[in-house]
Coordinates of C-alpha atoms and ligand atoms in Angstrom, one line a residue:
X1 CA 95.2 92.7 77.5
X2 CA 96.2 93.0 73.7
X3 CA 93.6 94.6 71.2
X4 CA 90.8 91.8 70.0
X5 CA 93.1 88.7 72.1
X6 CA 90.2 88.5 74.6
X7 CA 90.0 84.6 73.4
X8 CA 91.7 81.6 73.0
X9 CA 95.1 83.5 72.0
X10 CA 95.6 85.1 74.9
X11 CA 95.2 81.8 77.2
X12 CA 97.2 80.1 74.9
X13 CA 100.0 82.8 75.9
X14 CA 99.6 82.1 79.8
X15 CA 98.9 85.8 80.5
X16 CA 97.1 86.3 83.3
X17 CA 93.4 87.8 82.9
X18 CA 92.2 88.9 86.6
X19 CA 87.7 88.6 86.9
X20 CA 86.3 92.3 86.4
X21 CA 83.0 91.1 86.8
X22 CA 80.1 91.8 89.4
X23 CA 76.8 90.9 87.2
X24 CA 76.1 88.1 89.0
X25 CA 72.7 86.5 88.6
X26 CA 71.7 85.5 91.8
X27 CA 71.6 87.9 95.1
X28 CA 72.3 85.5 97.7
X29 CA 70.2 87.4 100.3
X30 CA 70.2 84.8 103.0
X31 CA 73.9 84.5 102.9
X32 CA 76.9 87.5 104.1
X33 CA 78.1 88.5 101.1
X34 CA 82.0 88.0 100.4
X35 CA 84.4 89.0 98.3
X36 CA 86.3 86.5 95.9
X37 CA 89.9 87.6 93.5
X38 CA 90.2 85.2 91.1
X39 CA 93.3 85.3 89.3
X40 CA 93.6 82.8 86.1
X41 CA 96.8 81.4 83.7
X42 CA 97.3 78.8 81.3
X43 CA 95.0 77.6 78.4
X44 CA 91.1 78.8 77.9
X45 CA 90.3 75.4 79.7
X46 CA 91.4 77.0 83.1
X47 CA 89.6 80.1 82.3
X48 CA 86.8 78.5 81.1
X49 CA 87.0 76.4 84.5
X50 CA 87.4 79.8 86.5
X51 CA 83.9 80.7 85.4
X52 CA 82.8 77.4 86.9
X53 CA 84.5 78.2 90.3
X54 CA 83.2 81.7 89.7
X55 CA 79.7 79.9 89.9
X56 CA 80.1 77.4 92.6
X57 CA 81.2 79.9 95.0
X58 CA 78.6 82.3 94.2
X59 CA 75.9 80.0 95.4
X60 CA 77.5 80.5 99.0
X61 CA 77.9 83.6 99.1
X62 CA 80.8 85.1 97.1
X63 CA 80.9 87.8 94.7
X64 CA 83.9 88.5 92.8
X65 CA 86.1 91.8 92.8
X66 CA 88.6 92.7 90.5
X67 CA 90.4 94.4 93.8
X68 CA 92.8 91.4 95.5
X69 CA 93.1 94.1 98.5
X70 CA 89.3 93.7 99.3
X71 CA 88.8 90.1 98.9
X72 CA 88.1 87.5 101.9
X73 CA 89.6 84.9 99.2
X74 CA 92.1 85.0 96.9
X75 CA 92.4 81.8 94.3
X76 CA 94.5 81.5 91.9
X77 CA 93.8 79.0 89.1
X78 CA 97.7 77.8 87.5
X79 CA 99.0 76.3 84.8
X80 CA 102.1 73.8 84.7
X81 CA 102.6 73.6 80.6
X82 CA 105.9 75.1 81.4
X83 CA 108.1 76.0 84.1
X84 CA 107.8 79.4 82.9
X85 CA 104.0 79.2 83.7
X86 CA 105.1 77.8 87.3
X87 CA 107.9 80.5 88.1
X88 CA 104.9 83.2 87.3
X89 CA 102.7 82.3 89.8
X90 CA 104.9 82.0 92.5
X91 CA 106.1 85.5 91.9
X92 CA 102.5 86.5 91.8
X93 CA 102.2 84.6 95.4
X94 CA 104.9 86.5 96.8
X95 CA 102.7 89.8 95.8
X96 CA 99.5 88.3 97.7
X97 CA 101.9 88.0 101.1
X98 CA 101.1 92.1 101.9
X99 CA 97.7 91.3 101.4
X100 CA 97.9 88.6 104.0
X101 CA 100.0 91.1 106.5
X102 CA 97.2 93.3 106.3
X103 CA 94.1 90.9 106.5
X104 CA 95.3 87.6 109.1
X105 CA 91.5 86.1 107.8
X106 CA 92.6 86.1 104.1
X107 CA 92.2 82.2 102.6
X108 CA 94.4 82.1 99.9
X109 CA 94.2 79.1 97.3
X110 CA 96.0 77.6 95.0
X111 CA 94.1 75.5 91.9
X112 CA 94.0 74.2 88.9
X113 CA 97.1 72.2 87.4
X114 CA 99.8 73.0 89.3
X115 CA 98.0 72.7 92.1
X116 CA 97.0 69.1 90.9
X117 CA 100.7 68.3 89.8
X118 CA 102.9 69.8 93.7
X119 CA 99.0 68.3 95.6
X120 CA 99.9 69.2 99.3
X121 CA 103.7 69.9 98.9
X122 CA 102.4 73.0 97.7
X123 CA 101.0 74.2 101.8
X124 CA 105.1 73.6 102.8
X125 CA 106.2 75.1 99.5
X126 CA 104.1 78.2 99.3
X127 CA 103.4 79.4 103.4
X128 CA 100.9 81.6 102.4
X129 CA 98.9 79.3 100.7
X130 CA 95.5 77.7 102.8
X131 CA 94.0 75.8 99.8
X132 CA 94.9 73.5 97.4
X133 CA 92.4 72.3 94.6
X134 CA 92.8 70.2 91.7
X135 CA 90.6 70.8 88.8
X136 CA 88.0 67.9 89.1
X137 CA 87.3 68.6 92.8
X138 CA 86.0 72.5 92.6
X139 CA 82.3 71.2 93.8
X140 CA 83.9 70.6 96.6
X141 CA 85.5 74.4 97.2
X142 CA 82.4 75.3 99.9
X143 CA 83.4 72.9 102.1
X144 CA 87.1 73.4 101.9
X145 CA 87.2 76.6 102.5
X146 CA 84.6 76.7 105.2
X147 CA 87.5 74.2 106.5
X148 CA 90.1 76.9 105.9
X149 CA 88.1 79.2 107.6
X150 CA 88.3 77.2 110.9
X151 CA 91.5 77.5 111.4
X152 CA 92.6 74.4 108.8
X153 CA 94.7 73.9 105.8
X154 CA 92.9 71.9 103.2
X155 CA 93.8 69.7 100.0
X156 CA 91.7 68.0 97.3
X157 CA 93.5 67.1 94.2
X158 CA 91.2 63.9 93.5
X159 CA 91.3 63.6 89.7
X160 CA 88.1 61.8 88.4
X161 CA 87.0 59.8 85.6
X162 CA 83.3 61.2 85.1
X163 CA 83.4 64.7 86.5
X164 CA 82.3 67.3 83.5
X165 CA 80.4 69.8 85.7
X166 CA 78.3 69.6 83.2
X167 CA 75.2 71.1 85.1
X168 CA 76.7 74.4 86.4
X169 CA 75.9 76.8 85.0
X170 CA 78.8 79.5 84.6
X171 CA 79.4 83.1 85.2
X172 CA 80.6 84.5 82.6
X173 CA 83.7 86.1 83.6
X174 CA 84.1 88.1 80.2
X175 CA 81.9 90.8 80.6
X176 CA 81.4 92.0 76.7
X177 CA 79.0 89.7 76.5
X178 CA 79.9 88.8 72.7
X179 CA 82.0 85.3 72.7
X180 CA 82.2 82.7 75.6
X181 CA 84.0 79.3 75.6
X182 CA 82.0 76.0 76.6
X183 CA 83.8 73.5 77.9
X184 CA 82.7 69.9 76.2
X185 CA 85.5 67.7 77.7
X186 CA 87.7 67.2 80.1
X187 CA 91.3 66.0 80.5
X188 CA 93.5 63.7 77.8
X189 CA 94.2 60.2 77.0
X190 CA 97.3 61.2 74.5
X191 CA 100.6 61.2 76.9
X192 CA 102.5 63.1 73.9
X193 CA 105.8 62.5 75.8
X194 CA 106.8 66.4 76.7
X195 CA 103.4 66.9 78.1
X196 CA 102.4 67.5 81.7
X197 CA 98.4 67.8 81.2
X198 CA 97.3 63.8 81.6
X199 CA 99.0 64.3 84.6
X200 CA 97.1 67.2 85.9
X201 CA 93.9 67.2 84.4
X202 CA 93.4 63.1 84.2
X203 CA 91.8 60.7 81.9
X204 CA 89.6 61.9 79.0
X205 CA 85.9 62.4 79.3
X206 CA 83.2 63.9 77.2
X207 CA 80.4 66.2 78.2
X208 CA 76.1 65.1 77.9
X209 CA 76.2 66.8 74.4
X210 CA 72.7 67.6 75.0
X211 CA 74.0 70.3 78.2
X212 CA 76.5 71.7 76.0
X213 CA 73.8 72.7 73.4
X214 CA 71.3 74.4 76.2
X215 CA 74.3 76.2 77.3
X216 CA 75.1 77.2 73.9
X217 CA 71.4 78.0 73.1
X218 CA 71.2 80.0 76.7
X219 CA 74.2 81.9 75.6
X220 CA 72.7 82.9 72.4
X221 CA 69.4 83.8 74.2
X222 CA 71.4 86.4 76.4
X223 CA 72.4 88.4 73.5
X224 CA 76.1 86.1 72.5
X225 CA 77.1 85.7 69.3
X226 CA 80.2 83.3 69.6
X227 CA 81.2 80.0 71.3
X228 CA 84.1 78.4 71.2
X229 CA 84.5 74.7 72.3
X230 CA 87.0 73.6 74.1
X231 CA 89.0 70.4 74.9
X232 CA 92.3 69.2 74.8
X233 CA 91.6 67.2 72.0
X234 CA 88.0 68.2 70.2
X235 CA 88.6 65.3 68.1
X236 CA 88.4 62.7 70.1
X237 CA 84.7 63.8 71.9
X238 CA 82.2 60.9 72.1
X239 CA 79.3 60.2 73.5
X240 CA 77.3 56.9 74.4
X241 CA 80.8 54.8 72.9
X242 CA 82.7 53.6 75.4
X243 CA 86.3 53.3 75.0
X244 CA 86.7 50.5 73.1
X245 CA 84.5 52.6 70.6
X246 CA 81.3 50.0 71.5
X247 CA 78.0 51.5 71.8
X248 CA 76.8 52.2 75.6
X249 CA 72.9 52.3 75.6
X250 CA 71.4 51.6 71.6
X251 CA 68.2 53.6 72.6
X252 CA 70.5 56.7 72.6
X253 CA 72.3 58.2 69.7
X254 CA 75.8 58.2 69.5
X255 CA 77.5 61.4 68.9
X256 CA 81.0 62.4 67.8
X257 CA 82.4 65.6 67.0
X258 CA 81.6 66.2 64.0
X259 CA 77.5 65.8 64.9
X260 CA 78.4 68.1 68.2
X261 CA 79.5 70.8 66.1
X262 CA 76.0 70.2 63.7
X263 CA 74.1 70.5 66.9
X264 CA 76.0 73.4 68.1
X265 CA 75.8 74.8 64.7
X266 CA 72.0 74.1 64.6
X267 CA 71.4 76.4 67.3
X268 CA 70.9 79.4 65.2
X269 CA 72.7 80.7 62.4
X270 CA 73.8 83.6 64.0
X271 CA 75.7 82.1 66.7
X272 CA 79.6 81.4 65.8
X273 CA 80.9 78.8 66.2
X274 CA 85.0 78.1 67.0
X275 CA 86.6 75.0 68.6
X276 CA 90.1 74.3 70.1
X277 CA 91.8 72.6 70.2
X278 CA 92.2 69.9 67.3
X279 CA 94.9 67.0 67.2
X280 CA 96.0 66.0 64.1
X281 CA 96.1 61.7 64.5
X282 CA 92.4 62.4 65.5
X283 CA 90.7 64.9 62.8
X284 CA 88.8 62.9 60.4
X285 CA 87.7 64.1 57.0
X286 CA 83.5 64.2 58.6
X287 CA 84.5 67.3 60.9
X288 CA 85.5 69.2 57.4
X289 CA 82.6 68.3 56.0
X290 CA 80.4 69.4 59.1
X291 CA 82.1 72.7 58.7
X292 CA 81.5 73.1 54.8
X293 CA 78.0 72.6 55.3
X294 CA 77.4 75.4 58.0
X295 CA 78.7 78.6 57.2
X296 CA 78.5 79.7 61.1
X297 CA 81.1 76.9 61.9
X298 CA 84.2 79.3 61.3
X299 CA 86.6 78.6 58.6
X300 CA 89.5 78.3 61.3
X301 CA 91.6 75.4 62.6
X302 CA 94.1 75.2 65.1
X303 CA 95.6 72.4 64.2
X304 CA 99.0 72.1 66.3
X305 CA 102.0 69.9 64.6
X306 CA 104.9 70.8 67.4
X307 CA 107.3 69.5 64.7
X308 CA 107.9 69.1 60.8
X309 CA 110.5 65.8 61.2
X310 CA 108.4 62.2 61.3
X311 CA 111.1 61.2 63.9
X312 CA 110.8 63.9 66.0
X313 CA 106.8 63.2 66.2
X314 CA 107.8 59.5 67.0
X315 CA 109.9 60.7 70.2
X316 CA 106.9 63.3 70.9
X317 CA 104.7 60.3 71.1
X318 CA 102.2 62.6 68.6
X319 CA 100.7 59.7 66.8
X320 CA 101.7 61.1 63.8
X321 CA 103.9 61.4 60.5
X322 CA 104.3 64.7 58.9
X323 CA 102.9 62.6 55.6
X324 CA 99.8 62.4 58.0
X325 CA 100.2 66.2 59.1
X326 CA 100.1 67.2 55.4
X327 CA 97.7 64.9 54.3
X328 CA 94.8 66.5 56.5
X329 CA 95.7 69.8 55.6
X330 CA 95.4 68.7 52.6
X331 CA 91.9 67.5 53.1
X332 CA 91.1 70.8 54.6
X333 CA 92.7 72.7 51.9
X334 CA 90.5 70.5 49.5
X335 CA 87.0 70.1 52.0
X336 CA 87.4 73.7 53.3
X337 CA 89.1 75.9 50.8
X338 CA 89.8 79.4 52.4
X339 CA 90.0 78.0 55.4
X340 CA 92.8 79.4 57.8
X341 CA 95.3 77.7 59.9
X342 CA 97.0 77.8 63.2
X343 CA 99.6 75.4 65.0
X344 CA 101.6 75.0 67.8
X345 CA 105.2 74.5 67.6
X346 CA 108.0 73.4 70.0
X347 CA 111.2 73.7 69.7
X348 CA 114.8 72.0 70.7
X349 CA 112.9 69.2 72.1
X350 CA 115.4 66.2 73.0
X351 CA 117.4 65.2 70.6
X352 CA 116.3 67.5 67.9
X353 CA 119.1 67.7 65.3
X354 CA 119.4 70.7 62.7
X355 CA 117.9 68.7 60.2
X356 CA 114.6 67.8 62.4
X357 CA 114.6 71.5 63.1
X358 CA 114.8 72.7 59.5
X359 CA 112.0 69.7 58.9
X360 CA 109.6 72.0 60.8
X361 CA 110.9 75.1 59.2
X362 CA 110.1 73.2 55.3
X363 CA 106.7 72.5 56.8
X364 CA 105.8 76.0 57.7
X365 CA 106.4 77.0 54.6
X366 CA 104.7 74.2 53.1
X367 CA 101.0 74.9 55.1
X368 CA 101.1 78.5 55.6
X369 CA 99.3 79.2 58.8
X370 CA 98.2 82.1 59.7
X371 CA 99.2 82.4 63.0
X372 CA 101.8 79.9 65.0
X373 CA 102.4 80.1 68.9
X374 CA 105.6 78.5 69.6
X375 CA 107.4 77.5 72.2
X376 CA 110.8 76.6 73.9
X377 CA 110.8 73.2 74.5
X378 CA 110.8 73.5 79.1
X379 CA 111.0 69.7 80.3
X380 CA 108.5 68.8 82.7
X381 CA 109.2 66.3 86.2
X382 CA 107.1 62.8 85.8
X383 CA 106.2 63.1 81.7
X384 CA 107.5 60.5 79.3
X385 CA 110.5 62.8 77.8
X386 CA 111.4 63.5 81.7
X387 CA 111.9 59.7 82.2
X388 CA 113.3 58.5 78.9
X389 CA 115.0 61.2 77.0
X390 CA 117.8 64.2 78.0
X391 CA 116.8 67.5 77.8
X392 CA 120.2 68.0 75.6
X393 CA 119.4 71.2 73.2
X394 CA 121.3 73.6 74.8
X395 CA 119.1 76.5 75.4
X396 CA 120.9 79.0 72.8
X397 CA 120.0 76.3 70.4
X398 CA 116.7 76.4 71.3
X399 CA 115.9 80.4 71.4
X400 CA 118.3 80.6 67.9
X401 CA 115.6 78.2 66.7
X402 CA 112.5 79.3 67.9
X403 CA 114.0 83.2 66.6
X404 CA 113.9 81.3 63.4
X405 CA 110.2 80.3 63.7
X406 CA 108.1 83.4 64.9
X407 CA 110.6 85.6 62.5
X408 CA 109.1 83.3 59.6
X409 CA 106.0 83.0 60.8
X410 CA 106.2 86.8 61.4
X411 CA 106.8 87.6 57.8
X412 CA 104.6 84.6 56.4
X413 CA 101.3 85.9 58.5
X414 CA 102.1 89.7 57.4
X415 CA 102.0 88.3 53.6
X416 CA 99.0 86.9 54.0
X417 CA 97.5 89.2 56.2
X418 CA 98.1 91.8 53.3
X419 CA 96.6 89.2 50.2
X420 CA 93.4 90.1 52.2
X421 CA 93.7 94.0 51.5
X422 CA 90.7 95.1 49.2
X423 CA 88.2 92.0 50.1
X424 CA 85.1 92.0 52.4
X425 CA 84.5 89.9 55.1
X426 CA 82.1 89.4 57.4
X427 CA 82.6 90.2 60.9
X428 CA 81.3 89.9 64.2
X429 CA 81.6 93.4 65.8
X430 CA 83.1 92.6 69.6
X431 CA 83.8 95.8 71.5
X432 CA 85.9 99.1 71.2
X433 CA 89.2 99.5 70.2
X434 CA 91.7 100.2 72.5
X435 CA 93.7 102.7 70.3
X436 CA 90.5 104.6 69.4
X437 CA 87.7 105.5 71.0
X438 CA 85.7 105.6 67.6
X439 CA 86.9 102.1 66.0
X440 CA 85.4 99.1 67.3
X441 CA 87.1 95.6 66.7
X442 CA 85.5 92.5 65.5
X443 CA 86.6 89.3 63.8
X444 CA 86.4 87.6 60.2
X445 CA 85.7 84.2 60.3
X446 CA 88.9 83.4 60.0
X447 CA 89.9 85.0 62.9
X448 CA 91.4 87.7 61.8
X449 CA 90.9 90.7 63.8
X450 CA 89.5 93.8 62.0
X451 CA 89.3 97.4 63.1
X452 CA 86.5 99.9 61.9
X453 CA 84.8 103.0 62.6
X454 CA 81.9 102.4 65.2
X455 CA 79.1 104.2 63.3
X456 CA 75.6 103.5 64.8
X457 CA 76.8 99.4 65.2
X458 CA 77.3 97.7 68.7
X459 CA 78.8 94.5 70.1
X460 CA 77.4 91.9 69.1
X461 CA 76.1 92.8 65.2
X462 CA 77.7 91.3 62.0
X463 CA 78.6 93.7 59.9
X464 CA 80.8 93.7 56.3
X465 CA 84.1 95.2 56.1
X466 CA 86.1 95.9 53.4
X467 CA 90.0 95.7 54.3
X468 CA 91.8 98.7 53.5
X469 CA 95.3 98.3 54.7
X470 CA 97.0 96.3 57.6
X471 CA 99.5 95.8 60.0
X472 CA 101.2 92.4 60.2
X473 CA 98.0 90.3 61.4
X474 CA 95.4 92.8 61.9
X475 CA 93.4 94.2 59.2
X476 CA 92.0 98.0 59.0
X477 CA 88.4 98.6 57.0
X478 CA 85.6 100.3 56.6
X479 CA 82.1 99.4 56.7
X480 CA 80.3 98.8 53.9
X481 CA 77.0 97.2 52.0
X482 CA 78.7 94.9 49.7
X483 CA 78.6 91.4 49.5
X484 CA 81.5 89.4 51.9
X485 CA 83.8 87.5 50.0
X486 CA 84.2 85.3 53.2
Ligands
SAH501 N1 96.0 69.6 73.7 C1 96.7 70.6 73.0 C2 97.8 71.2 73.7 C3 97.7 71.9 75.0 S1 99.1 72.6 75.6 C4 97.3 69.9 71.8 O1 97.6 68.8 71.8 O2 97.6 70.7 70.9 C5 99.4 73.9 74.4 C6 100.8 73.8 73.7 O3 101.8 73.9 74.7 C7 101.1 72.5 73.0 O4 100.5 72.4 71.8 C8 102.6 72.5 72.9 O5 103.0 73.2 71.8 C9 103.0 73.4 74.1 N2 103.7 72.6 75.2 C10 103.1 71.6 75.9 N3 104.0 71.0 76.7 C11 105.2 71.8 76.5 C12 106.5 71.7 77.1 N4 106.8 70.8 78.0 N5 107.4 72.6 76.7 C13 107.1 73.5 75.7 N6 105.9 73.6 75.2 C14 104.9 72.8 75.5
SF4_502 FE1 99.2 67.4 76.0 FE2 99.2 65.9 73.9 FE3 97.1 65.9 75.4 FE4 97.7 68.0 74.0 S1 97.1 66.0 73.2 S2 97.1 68.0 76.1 S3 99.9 68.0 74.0 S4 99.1 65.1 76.0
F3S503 FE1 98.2 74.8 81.6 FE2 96.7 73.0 82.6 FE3 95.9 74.3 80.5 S1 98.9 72.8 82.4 S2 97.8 74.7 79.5 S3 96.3 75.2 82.5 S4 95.4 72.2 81.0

């Protein structure tokens, strides 16, 4: 794992981060004690989900070890954004088979979106595999692999339209103890047309906002200084409206995002707050405001554009203009000022002409964001642009282009990233370096990861930190007792 990426970044990247955890609460006495790998990809949702498999199987019985060799059960939680994300996992399968030579009673499952997208082509596809699991039926993992365990192969890919496993309680699988994410929806209504995740994560649906702030509050309680909420489209979280945006039940308030965050925010002072991921049809000028008026609501938005050309966004079915695009940024700009930016770009998506590409490239320079993941566009079987459009950007069109981006974005970020030199910012000290045993690492609210001589601080404390000097998005300091300029 990449210095300070323990987060949101390195989901978004599809790297996998194996569990290395054994501080489980409960000692399940009654029950034989066995041994679960879990091996996550894709977004922080699915890692975020692994800790709720994490807990579910816990309760009967299984501890996790970060040791595939040793486990009774290997699952494998997948992603299906790309067929890159695909191709990985079924290398990593091929790894588990001399696991399986050596230990006949090894289950080995398969979950999460892919598993939900291939449903039971997957047992023909993949021999090894015992288990598939979509991602609204993990309650019922006990019971399936119980199933497995006599002698059968089992499937449940049942998508549903109120499951938020709201109640479980989840082990945290990230064992500094500093940050955790906290799921507060699930699935997406939006069917932007290159996208595979209505498909395999189902119809939207928003968590009881009053379980999301106990978990944040327990989290604060056991020493955590960080949440970050997560959906596929923050935005659009509601509570007690139903779809048609009429109030359910009058006696109950209605919450929307932008009161979720106060709530979270309202917690304590201390405890940071992050979400991710916004859309930009949906972000409305009261979430800015939320966030202007509590300074632990971090001054950082991933706001994800995929392209700069208003017909592009039409074929991506984004809901958008890039008029719109600029127009909330410039309401944060205006609401939030200082407040940094990320996005997601795609590109040689169908049809996408030079122009349309250099659209995206005028609007990069336009916003500035900080930090940009971008992608290849990688067409995906059942979605919108599968059925109505041809996957014609040939694919040296589409690396020469996204060259063109992260070189940009590259240079863009390491200008910035130097602007900051000589300021002070508050930061949230979140473990040891890796290139040096006496720096730890920690992050501005912004985001920005800072590295700085450990002195007599720990995980977990805010300290300021003056930037010294950087590399192209990190920043170096030192410690010190002046004010924070952010
Ligand atoms: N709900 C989030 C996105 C989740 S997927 C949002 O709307 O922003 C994360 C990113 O993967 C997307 O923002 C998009 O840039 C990228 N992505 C999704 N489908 C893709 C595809 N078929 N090919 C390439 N990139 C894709
Ligand atoms: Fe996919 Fe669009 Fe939903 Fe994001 S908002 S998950 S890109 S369909
Ligand atoms: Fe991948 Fe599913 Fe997330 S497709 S990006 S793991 S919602």
């Amino acid at each position: 794992m990449r210095e300070g990426d323990r987060n949101i970044d390195e989901a978004r990247q599809g790297e996998a981060i194996s569990v290395d955890t054994l501080a489980f609460a409960e000692d399940n006495n009654s029950v034989v004690q066995k041994k679960l790998y879990l091996e996550s990809y894709g977004c922080a949702m699915n890692f975020s989900d692994s800790e709720i498999i994490a807990s579910i199987m816990n309760n009967v019985g299984y501890t996790t070890t970060k040791d595939p060799q040793e486990a009774d059960l290997i699952l494998v939680n997948t992603c299906s954004i790309r067929e890159k994300a695909e191709e990985r996992v079924r290398n990593r399968l091929n790894e588990f088979k001399r696991y399986k030579k050596k230990n006949r009673q090894l289950v080995v499952g398969m979950l999460g979106c892919m598993a939900e997208r291939l449903k039971e082509s997957l047992l023909e596809q993949e021999m090894l595999v015992d288990l598939v699991v979509g991602p609204d039926a993990y309650r019922d993992l006990p019971s399936l692999v119980e199933r497995v365990n006599g002698g059968q192969k089992a499937v449940n890919v049942l998508l549903s339209r109120e499951e938020t496993y709201a109640e479980i309680s989840p082990i945290r699988l990230d064992s500094a103890g500093v940050t955790a994410f906290v799921s507060i929806m699930r699935g997406c209504d939006n069917m932007c047309s290159f996208c595979v995740v209505p498909f395999t994560r189902g119809r939207e649906r928003s968590r009881d906002p009053e379980s999301i702030v106990a978990e944040a509050k327990d989290l604060f309680e056991k020493g955590y200084r960080e949440v970050t909420l997560l959906g596929q489209n923050v935005d659009s979280f509601k509570w007690n409206l139903d779809i048609k945006g009429k109030v359910k039940n009058p006696d109950l308030p209605v919450v929307r995002f932008a009161e979720l965050l106060e709530m979270v925010a309202e917690v304590n002072p201390n405890l940071r707050v992050r979400f991710s991921t916004s859309h930009p049809k949906d972000m409305v000028d009261d979430v800015m405001h939320a966030m202007s008026r509590h300074e632990n609501l971090c001054k950082y938005i991933h706001l994800p554009v995929q392209s700069g050309s208003s017909a592009m966004l039409k074929r991506m079915n984004r809901g958008y203009t890039r008029e719109w695009y600029l127009n909330r940024i410039s309401a944060i700009k205006e609401i939030l000022p200082g407040c940094e930016l990320s996005t997601d770009i795609i590109t040689g998506f169908c049809g996408e002409t030079q122009e349309e590409h250099d659209d995206t490239m005028t609007l990069l320079k336009e916003v500035g964001f900080i930090m940009a993941y971008n992608f290849k566009y990688s067409e995906r079987p059942k979605t919108l642009a599968e059925r109505k459009f041809e996957d014609d950007v040939p694919e040296e069109v589409k690396a020469a282009r996204l060259s063109e981006v992260i070189l940009h974005q590259r240079q863009y970020a390491s200008e910035l990233t130097k602007k900051m030199v000589g300021k002070v910012y508050r930061v949230l000290v979140e473990g040891p370096s890796k290139k040096s045993d006496e720096k730890y690492f920690g992050r501005t609210t912004h985001n920005i990861v800072m590295i700085f001589d450990k002195g007599d601080l720990k995980p977990c404390d805010y300290v300021n930190v003056r930037a010294l000097a950087c590399t192209t998005v990190t920043l170096l300091g030192e410690v010190t007792t002046d004010q924070a300029d952010a």
